[in-house]
mmCIF file of C-alpha atoms and ligand atoms in Angstrom:
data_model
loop_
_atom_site.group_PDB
_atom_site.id
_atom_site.type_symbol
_atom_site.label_atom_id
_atom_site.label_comp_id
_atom_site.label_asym_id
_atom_site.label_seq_id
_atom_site.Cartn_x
_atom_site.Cartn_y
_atom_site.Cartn_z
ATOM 1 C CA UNK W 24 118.455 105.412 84.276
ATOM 2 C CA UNK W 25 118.830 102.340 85.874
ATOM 3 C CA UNK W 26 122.561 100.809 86.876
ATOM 4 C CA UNK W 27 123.231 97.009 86.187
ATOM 5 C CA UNK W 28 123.844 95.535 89.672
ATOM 6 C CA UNK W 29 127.704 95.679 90.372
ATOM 7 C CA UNK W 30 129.906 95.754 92.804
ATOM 8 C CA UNK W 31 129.297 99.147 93.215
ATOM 9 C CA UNK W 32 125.690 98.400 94.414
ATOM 10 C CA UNK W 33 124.420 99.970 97.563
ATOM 11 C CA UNK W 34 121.000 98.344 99.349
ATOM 12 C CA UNK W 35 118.239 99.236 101.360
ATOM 13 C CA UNK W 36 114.813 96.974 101.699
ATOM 14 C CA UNK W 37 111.777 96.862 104.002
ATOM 15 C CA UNK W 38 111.908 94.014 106.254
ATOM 16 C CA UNK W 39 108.037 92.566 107.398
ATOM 17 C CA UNK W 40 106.176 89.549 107.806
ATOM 18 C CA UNK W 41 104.798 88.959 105.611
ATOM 19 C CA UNK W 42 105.770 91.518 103.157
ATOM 20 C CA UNK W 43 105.954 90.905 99.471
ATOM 21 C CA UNK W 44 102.960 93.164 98.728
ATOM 22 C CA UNK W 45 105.004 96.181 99.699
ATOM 23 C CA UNK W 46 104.597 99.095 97.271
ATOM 24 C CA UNK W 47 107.784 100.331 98.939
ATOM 25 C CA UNK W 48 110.351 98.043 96.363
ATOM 26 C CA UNK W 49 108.172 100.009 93.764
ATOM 27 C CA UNK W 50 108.390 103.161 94.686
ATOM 28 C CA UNK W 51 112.274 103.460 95.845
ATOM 29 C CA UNK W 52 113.730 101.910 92.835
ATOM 30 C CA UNK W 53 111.605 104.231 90.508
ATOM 31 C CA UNK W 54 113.153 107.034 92.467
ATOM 32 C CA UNK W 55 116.804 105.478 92.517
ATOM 33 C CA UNK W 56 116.458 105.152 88.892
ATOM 34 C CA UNK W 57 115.389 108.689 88.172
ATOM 35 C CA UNK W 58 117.829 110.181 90.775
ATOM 36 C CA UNK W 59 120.726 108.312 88.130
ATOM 37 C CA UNK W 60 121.370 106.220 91.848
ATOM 38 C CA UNK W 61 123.271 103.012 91.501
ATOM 39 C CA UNK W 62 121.209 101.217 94.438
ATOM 40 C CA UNK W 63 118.597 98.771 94.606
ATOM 41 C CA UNK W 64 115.824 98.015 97.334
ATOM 42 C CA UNK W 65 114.528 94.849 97.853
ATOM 43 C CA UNK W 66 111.613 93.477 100.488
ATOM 44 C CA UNK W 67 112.580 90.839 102.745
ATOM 45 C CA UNK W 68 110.459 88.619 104.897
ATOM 46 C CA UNK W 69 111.524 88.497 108.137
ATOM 47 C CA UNK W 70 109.836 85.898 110.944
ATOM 48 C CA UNK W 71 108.692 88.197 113.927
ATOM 49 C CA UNK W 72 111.538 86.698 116.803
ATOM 50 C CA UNK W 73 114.568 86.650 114.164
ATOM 51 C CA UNK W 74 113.801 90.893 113.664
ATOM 52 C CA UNK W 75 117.052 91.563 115.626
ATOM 53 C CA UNK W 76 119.539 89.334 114.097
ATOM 54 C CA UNK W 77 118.745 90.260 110.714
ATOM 55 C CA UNK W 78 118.633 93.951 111.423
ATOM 56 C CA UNK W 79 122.632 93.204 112.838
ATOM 57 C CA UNK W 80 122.918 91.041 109.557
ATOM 58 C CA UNK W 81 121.833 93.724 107.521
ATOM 59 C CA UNK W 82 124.264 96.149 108.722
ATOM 60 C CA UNK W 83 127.166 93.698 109.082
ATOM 61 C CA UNK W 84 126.314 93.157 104.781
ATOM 62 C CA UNK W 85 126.859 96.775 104.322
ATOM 63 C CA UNK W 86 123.300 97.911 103.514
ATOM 64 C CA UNK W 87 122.770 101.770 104.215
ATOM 65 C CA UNK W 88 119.778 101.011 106.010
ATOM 66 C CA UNK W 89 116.001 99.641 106.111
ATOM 67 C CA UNK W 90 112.605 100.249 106.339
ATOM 68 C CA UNK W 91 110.668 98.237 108.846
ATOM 69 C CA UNK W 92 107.267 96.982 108.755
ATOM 70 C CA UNK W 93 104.423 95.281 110.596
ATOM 71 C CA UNK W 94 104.860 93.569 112.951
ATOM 72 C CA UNK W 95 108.235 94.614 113.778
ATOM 73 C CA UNK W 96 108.132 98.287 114.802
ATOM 74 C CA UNK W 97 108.752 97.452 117.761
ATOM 75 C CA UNK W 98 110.621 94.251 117.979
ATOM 76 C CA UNK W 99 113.201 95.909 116.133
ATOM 77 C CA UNK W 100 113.666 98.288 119.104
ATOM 78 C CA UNK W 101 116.065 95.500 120.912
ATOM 79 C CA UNK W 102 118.529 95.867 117.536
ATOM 80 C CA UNK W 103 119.359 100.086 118.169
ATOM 81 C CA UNK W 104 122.320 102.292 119.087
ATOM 82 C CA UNK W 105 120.178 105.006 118.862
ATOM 83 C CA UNK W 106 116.987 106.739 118.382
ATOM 84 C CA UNK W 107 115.288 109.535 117.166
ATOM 85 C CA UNK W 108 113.006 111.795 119.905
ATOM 86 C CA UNK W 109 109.685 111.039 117.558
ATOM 87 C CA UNK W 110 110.526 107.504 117.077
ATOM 88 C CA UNK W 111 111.792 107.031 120.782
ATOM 89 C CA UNK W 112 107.982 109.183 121.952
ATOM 90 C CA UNK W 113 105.897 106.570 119.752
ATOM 91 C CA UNK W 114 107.763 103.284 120.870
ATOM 92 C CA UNK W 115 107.552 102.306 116.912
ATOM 93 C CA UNK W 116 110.614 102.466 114.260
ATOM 94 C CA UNK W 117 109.635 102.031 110.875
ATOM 95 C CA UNK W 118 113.218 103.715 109.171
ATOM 96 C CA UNK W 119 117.257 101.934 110.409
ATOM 97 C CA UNK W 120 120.228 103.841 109.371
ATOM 98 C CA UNK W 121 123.441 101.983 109.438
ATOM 99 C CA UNK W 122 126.254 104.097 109.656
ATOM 100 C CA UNK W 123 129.536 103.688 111.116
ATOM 101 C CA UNK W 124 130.802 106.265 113.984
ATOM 102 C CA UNK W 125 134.219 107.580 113.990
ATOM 103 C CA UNK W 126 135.869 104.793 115.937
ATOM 104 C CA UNK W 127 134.670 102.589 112.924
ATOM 105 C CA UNK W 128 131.955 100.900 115.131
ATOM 106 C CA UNK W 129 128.081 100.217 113.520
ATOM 107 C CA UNK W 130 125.834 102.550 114.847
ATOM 108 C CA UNK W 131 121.850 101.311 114.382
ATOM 109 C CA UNK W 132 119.653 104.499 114.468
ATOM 110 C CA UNK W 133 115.896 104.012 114.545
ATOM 111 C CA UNK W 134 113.599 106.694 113.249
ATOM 112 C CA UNK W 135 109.834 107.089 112.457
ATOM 113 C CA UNK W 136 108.785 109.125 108.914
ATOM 114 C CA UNK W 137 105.511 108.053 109.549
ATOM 115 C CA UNK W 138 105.096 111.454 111.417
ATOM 116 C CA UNK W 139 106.559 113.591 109.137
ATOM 117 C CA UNK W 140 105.283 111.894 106.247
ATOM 118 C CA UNK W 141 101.406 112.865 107.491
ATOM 119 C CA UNK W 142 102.501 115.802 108.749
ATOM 120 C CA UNK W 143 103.962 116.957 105.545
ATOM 121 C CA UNK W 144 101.318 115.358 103.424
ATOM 122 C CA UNK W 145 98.646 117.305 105.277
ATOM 123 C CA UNK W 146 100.796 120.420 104.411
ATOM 124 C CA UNK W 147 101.518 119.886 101.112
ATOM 125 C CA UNK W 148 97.382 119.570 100.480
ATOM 126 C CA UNK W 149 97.205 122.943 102.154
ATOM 127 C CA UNK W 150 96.204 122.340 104.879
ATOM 128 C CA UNK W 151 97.982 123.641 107.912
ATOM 129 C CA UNK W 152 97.215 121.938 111.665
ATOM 130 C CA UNK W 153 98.031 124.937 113.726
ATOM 131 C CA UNK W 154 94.992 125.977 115.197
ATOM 132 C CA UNK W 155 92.704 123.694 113.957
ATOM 133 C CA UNK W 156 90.126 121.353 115.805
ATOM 134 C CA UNK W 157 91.190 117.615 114.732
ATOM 135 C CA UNK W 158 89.133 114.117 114.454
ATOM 136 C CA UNK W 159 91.083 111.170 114.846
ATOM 137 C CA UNK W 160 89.545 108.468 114.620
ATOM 138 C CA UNK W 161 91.473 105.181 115.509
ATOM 139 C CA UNK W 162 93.605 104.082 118.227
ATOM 140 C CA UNK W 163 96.429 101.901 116.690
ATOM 141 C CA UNK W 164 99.409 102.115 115.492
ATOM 142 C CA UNK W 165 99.096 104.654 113.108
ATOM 143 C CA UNK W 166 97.263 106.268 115.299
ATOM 144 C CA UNK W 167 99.693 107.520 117.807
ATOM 145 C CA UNK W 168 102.074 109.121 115.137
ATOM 146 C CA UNK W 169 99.134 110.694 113.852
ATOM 147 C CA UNK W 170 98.793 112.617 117.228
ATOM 148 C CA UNK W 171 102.009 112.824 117.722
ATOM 149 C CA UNK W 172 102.019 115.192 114.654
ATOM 150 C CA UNK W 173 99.137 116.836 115.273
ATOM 151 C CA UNK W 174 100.344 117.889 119.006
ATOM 152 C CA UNK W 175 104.057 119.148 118.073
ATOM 153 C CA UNK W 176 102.205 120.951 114.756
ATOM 154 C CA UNK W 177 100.251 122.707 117.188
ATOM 155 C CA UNK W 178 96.577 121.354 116.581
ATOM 156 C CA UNK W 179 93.867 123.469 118.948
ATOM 157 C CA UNK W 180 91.963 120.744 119.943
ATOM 158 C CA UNK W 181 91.647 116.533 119.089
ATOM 159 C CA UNK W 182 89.204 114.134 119.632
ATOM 160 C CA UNK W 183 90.237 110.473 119.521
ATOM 161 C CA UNK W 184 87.768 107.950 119.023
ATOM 162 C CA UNK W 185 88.079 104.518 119.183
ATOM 163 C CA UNK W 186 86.015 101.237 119.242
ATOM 164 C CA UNK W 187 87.843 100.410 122.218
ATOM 165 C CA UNK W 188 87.992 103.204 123.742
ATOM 166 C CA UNK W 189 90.677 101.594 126.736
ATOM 167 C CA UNK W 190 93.147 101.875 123.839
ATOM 168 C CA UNK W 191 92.376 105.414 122.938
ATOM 169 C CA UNK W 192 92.993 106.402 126.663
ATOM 170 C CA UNK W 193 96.220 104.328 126.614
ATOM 171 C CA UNK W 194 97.318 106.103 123.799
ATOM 172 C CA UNK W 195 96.869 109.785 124.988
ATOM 173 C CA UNK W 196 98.512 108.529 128.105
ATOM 174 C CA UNK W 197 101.416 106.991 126.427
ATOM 175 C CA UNK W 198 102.537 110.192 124.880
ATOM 176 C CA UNK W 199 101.734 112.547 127.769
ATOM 177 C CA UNK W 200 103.992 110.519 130.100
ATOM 178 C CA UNK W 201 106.540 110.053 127.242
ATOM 179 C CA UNK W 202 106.808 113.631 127.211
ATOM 180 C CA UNK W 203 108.788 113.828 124.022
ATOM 181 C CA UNK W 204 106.277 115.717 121.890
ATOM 182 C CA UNK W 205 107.741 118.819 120.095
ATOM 183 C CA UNK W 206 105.080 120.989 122.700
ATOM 184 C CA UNK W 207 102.534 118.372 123.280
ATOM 185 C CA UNK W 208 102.984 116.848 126.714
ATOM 186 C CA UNK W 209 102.268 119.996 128.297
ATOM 187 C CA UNK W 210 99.341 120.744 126.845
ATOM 188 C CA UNK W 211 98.114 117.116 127.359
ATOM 189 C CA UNK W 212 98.756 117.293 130.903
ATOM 190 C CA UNK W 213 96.777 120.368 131.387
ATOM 191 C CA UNK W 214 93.664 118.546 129.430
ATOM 192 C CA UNK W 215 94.262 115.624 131.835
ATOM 193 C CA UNK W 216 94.112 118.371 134.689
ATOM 194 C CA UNK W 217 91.985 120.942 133.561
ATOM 195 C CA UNK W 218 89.362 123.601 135.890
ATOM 196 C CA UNK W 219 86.726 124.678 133.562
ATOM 197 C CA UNK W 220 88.280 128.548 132.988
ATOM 198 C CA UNK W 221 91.118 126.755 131.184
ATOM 199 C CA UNK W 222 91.364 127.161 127.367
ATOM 200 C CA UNK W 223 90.041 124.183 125.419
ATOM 201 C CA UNK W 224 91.618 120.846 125.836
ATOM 202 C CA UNK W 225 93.862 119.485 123.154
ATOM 203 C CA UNK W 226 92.729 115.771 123.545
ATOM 204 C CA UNK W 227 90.168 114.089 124.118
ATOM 205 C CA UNK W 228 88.837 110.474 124.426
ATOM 206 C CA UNK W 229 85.669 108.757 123.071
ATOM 207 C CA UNK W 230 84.118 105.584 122.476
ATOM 208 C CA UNK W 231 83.273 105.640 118.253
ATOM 209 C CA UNK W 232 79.590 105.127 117.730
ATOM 210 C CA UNK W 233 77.889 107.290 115.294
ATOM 211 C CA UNK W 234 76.706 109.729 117.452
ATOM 212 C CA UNK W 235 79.997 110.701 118.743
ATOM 213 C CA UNK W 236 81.554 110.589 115.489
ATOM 214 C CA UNK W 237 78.996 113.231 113.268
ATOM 215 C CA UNK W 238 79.059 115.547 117.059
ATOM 216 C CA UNK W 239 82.714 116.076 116.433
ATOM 217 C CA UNK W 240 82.854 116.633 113.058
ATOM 218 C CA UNK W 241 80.408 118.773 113.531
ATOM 219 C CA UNK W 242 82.639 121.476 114.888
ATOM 220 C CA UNK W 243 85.934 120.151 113.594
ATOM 221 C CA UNK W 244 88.623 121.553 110.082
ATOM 222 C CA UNK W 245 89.616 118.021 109.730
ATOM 223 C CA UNK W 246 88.666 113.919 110.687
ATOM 224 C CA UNK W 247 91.477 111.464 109.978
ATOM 225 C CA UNK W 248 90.573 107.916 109.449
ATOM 226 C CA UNK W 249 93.343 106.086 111.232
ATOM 227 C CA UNK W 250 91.811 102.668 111.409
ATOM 228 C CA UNK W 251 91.665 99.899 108.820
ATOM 229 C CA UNK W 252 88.165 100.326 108.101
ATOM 230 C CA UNK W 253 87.699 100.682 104.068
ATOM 231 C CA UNK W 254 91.232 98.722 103.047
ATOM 232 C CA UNK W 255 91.022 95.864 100.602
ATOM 233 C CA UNK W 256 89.570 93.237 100.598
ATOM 234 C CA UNK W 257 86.984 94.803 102.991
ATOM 235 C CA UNK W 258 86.360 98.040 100.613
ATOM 236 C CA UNK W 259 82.713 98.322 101.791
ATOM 237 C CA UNK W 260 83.831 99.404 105.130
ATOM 238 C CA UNK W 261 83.703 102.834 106.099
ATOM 239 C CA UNK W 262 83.571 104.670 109.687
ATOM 240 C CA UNK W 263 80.994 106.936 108.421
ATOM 241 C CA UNK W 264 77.360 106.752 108.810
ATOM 242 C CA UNK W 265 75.776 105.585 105.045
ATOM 243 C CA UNK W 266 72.745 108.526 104.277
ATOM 244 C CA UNK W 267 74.467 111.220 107.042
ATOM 245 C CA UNK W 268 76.218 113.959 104.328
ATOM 246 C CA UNK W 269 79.662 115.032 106.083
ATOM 247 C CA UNK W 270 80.296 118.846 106.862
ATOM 248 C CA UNK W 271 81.111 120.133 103.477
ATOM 249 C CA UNK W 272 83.357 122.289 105.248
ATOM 250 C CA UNK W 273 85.372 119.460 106.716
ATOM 251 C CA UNK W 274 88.763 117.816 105.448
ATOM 252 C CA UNK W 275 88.606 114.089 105.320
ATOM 253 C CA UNK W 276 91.749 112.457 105.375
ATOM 254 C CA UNK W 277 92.116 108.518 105.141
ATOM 255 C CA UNK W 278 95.146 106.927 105.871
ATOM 256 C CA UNK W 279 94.435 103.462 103.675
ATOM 257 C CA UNK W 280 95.727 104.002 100.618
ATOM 258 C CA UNK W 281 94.508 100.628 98.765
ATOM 259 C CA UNK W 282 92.188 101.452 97.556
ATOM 260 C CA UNK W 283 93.191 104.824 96.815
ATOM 261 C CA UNK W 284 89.104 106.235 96.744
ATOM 262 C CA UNK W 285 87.860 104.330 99.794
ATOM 263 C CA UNK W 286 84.307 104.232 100.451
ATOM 264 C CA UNK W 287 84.914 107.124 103.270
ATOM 265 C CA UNK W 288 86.542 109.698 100.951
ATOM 266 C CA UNK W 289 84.046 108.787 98.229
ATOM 267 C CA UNK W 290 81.386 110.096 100.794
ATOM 268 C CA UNK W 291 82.938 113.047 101.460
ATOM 269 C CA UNK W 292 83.254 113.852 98.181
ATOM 270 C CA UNK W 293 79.847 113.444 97.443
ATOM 271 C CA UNK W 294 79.355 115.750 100.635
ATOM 272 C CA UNK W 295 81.412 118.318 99.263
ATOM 273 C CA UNK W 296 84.331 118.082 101.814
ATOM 274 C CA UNK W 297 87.822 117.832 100.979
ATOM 275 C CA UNK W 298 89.249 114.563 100.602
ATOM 276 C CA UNK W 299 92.932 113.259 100.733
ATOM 277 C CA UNK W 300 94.143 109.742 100.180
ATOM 278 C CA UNK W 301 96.632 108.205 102.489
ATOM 279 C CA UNK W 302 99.197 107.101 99.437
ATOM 280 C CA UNK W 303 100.593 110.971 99.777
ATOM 281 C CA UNK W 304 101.407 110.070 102.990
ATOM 282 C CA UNK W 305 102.903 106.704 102.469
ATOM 283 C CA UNK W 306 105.016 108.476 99.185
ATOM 284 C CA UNK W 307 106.548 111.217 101.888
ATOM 285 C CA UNK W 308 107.732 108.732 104.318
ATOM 286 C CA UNK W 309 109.455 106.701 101.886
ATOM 287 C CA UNK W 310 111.001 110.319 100.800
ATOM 288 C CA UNK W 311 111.879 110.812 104.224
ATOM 289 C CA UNK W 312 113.528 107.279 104.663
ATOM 290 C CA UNK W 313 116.106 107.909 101.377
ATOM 291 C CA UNK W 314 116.906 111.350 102.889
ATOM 292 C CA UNK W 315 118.282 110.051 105.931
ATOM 293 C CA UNK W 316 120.141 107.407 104.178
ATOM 294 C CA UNK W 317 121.009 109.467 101.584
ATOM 295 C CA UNK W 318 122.524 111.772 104.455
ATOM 296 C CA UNK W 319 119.640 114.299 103.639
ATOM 297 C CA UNK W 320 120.781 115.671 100.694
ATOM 298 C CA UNK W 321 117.384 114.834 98.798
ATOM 299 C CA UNK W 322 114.391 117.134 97.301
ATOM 300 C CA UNK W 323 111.834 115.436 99.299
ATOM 301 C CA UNK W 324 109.388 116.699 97.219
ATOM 302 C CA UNK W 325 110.366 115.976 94.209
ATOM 303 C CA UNK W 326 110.764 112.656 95.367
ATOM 304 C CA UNK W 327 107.495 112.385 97.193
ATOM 305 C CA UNK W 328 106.073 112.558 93.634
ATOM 306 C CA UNK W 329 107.712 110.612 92.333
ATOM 307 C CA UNK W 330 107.490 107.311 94.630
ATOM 308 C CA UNK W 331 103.709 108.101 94.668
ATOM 309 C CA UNK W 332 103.505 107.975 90.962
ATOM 310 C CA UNK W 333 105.410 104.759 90.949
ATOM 311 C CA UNK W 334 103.256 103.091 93.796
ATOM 312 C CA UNK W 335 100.001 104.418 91.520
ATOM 313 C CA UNK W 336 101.515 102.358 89.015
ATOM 314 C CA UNK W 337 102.254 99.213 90.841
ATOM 315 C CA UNK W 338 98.964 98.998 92.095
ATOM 316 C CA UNK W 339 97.496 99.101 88.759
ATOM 317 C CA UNK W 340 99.715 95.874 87.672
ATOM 318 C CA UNK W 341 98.774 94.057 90.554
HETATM 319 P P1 NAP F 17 96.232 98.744 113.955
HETATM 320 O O1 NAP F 17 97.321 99.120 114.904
HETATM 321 O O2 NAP F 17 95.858 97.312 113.787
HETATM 322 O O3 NAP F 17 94.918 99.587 114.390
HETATM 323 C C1 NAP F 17 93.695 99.330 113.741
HETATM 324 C C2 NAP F 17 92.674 100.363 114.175
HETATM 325 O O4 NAP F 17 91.480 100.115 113.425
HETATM 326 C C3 NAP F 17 92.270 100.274 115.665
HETATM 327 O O5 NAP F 17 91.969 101.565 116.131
HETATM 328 C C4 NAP F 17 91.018 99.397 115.596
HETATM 329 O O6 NAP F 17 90.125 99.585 116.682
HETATM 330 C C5 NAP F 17 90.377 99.936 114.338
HETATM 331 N N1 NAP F 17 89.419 99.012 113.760
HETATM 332 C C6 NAP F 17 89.675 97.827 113.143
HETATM 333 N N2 NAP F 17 88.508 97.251 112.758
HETATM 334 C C7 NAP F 17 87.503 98.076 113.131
HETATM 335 C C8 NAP F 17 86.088 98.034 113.039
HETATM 336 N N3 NAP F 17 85.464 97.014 112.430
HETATM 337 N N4 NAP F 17 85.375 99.073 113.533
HETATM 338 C C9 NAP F 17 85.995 100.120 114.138
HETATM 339 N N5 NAP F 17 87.338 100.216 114.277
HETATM 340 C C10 NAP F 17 88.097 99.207 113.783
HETATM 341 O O7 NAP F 17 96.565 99.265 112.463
HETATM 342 P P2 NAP F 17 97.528 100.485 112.064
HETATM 343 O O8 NAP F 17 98.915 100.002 111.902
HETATM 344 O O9 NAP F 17 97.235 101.619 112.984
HETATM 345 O O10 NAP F 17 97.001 100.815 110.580
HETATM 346 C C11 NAP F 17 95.709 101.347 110.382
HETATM 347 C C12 NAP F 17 95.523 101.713 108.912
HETATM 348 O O11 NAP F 17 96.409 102.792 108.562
HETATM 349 C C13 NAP F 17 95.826 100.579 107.924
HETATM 350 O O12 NAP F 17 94.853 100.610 106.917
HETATM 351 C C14 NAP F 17 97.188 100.946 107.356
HETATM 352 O O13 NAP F 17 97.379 100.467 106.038
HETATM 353 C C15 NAP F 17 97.079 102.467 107.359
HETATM 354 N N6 NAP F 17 98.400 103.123 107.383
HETATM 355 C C16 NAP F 17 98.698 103.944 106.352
HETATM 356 C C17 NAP F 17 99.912 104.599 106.331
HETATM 357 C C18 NAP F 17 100.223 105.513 105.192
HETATM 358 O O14 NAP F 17 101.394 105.804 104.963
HETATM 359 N N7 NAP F 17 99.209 105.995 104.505
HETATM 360 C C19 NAP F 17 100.833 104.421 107.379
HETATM 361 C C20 NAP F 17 100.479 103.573 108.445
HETATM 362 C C21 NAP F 17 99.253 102.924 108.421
HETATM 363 P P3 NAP F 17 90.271 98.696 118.035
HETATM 364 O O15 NAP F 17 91.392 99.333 118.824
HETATM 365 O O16 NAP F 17 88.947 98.815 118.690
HETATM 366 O O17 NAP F 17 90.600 97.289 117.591
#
């Protein structure tokens, strides 16, 4: 059902730059519909240096919160009360609650579902991290709450790879001195520090050629494509090696999710491995995002299937 805008109307939105090819509009209001909600979400483009003011604008106007997109994840840092350990350990908010405290004052809390939202993707696929030996390859944005995840799930061992490989060290050094992992920065420290009897190290750094990339898959349960590799308009891309079949026992995960099949999962499927599309993913942490404004009193599951149906559908329009 969807409500006629009134004065009853509560708002969110994603704020970015520029941002009006957002599936996000898309997929909340299909769910706000079908949860009988009388809100509305709406993208905004907001110039990177005028993040903070109309993060404090939105929350003056009432809205219950927002979504926040490249490049501000962390420009909007400047506009918080608060934040949340995993979005406080990555340096990068991509969810704002407004709420105000008990003295009537407005609180800005910034949060990250961009962990959970892999994290519980992966999960919901069946497959579980604990244990398991773990490809990343990437070292962006995405990235880091990618390990994040991975660590605090309890992943055995991951290899980063990046094509600059400065950046992939920077990033396993950001979160060990963070130390806000859920039981990562311990074991990170003891890679960093490790005498040959110790157990295998959690993380470890690479430059990504070819030869380092088919190595560690050959002896890993799962590669994640972090990078941008494969995403429209540049569809041909693809981190993987043309005529080299993938371990048919591996899990290839991509995080682009436009297209949906990218050129990587297409050749794992050929290989016989597993593959997984990133628009699960981006569905969960736009699930995530309405439970916290929602005051998490949402089936996030439910939910997740829904947005991802609705941002399946958008795409197909557009
Ligand atoms: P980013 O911070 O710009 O990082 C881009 C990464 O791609 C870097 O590691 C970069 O390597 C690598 N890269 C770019 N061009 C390359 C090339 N030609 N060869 C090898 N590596 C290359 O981007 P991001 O924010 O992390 O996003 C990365 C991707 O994840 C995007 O496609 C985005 O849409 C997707 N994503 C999906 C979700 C989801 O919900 N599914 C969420 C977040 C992001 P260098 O460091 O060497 O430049």
């Amino acid at each position: 059902m969807s409500f006629a805008i009134n004065g009853q109307t509560q708002l969110a939105g994603v704020i970015g730059w520029p941002v009006e090819h957002s599936l996000s509009p898309a997929m909340h209001n299909a769910a706000l519909d079908a949860l009988g909600l009388n809100w509305r979400y709406v993208a905004m483009p907001v110039q990177p240096g005028e993040v903070v003011a109309a993060v404090r604008g939105l929350a003056a106007l009432g809205f219950r919160g927002c979504n926040v997109t490249v490049p501000h994840k962390l420009e909007v840092i400047a506009a918080l009360d608060n934040v949340a350990p995993e979005a406080e350990a990555l340096g990068a908010v991509n969810t704002l609650v407004f709420r105000r405290d008990d003295g009537g004052r407005l609180r800005i809390t910034g949060h990250n579902t961009d962990v959970g939202g892999f994290i519980g993707d992966l999960r919901a696929n069946g497959f579980e991290p604990e244990g398991r030996r773990i490809v990343v390859v990437g070292a962006g944005g995405a990235a880091r709450g990618v390990v994040y995840g991975l660590l605090g799930a309890g992943a055995a061992r991951i290899v980063v790879l990046n094509r600059t490989v400065e950046r992939a060290r920077q990033l396993v050094a950001d979160l060990t001195q963070s130390g806000k992992t859920a039981q990562g920065p311990q074991r990170i420290e003891r890679t960093l520090t490790r005498k040959p009897a110790d157990p295998a190290p959690p993380v470890e750094v690479a430059a990504l050629t070819e030869v380092t990339l088919t190595e560690a898959a050959q002896t890993a349960d799962l590669l994640v494509n972090t990078t941008t590799l494969g995403m429209w308009p540049r569809v041909e891309g693809c981190v993987w090696p043309e005529g080299t079949p993938l371990p048919p026992t591996l899990t290839v995960y991509d995080l682009v999710y436009n297209p949906l099949e990218t050129h990587l999962l297409h050749l794992a499927r050929q290989s016989g491995a597993r593959a997984i599309d990133g628009l699960g993913m981006l569905a969960r942490q736009g699930a995530l995002a309405l439970d916290l404004w929602m005051g998490q009193a949402l089936d996030v599951e439910a939910v997740t299937a829904l947005m991802r149906r609705a941002a399946i559908g958008q795409k197909a329009e557009s």
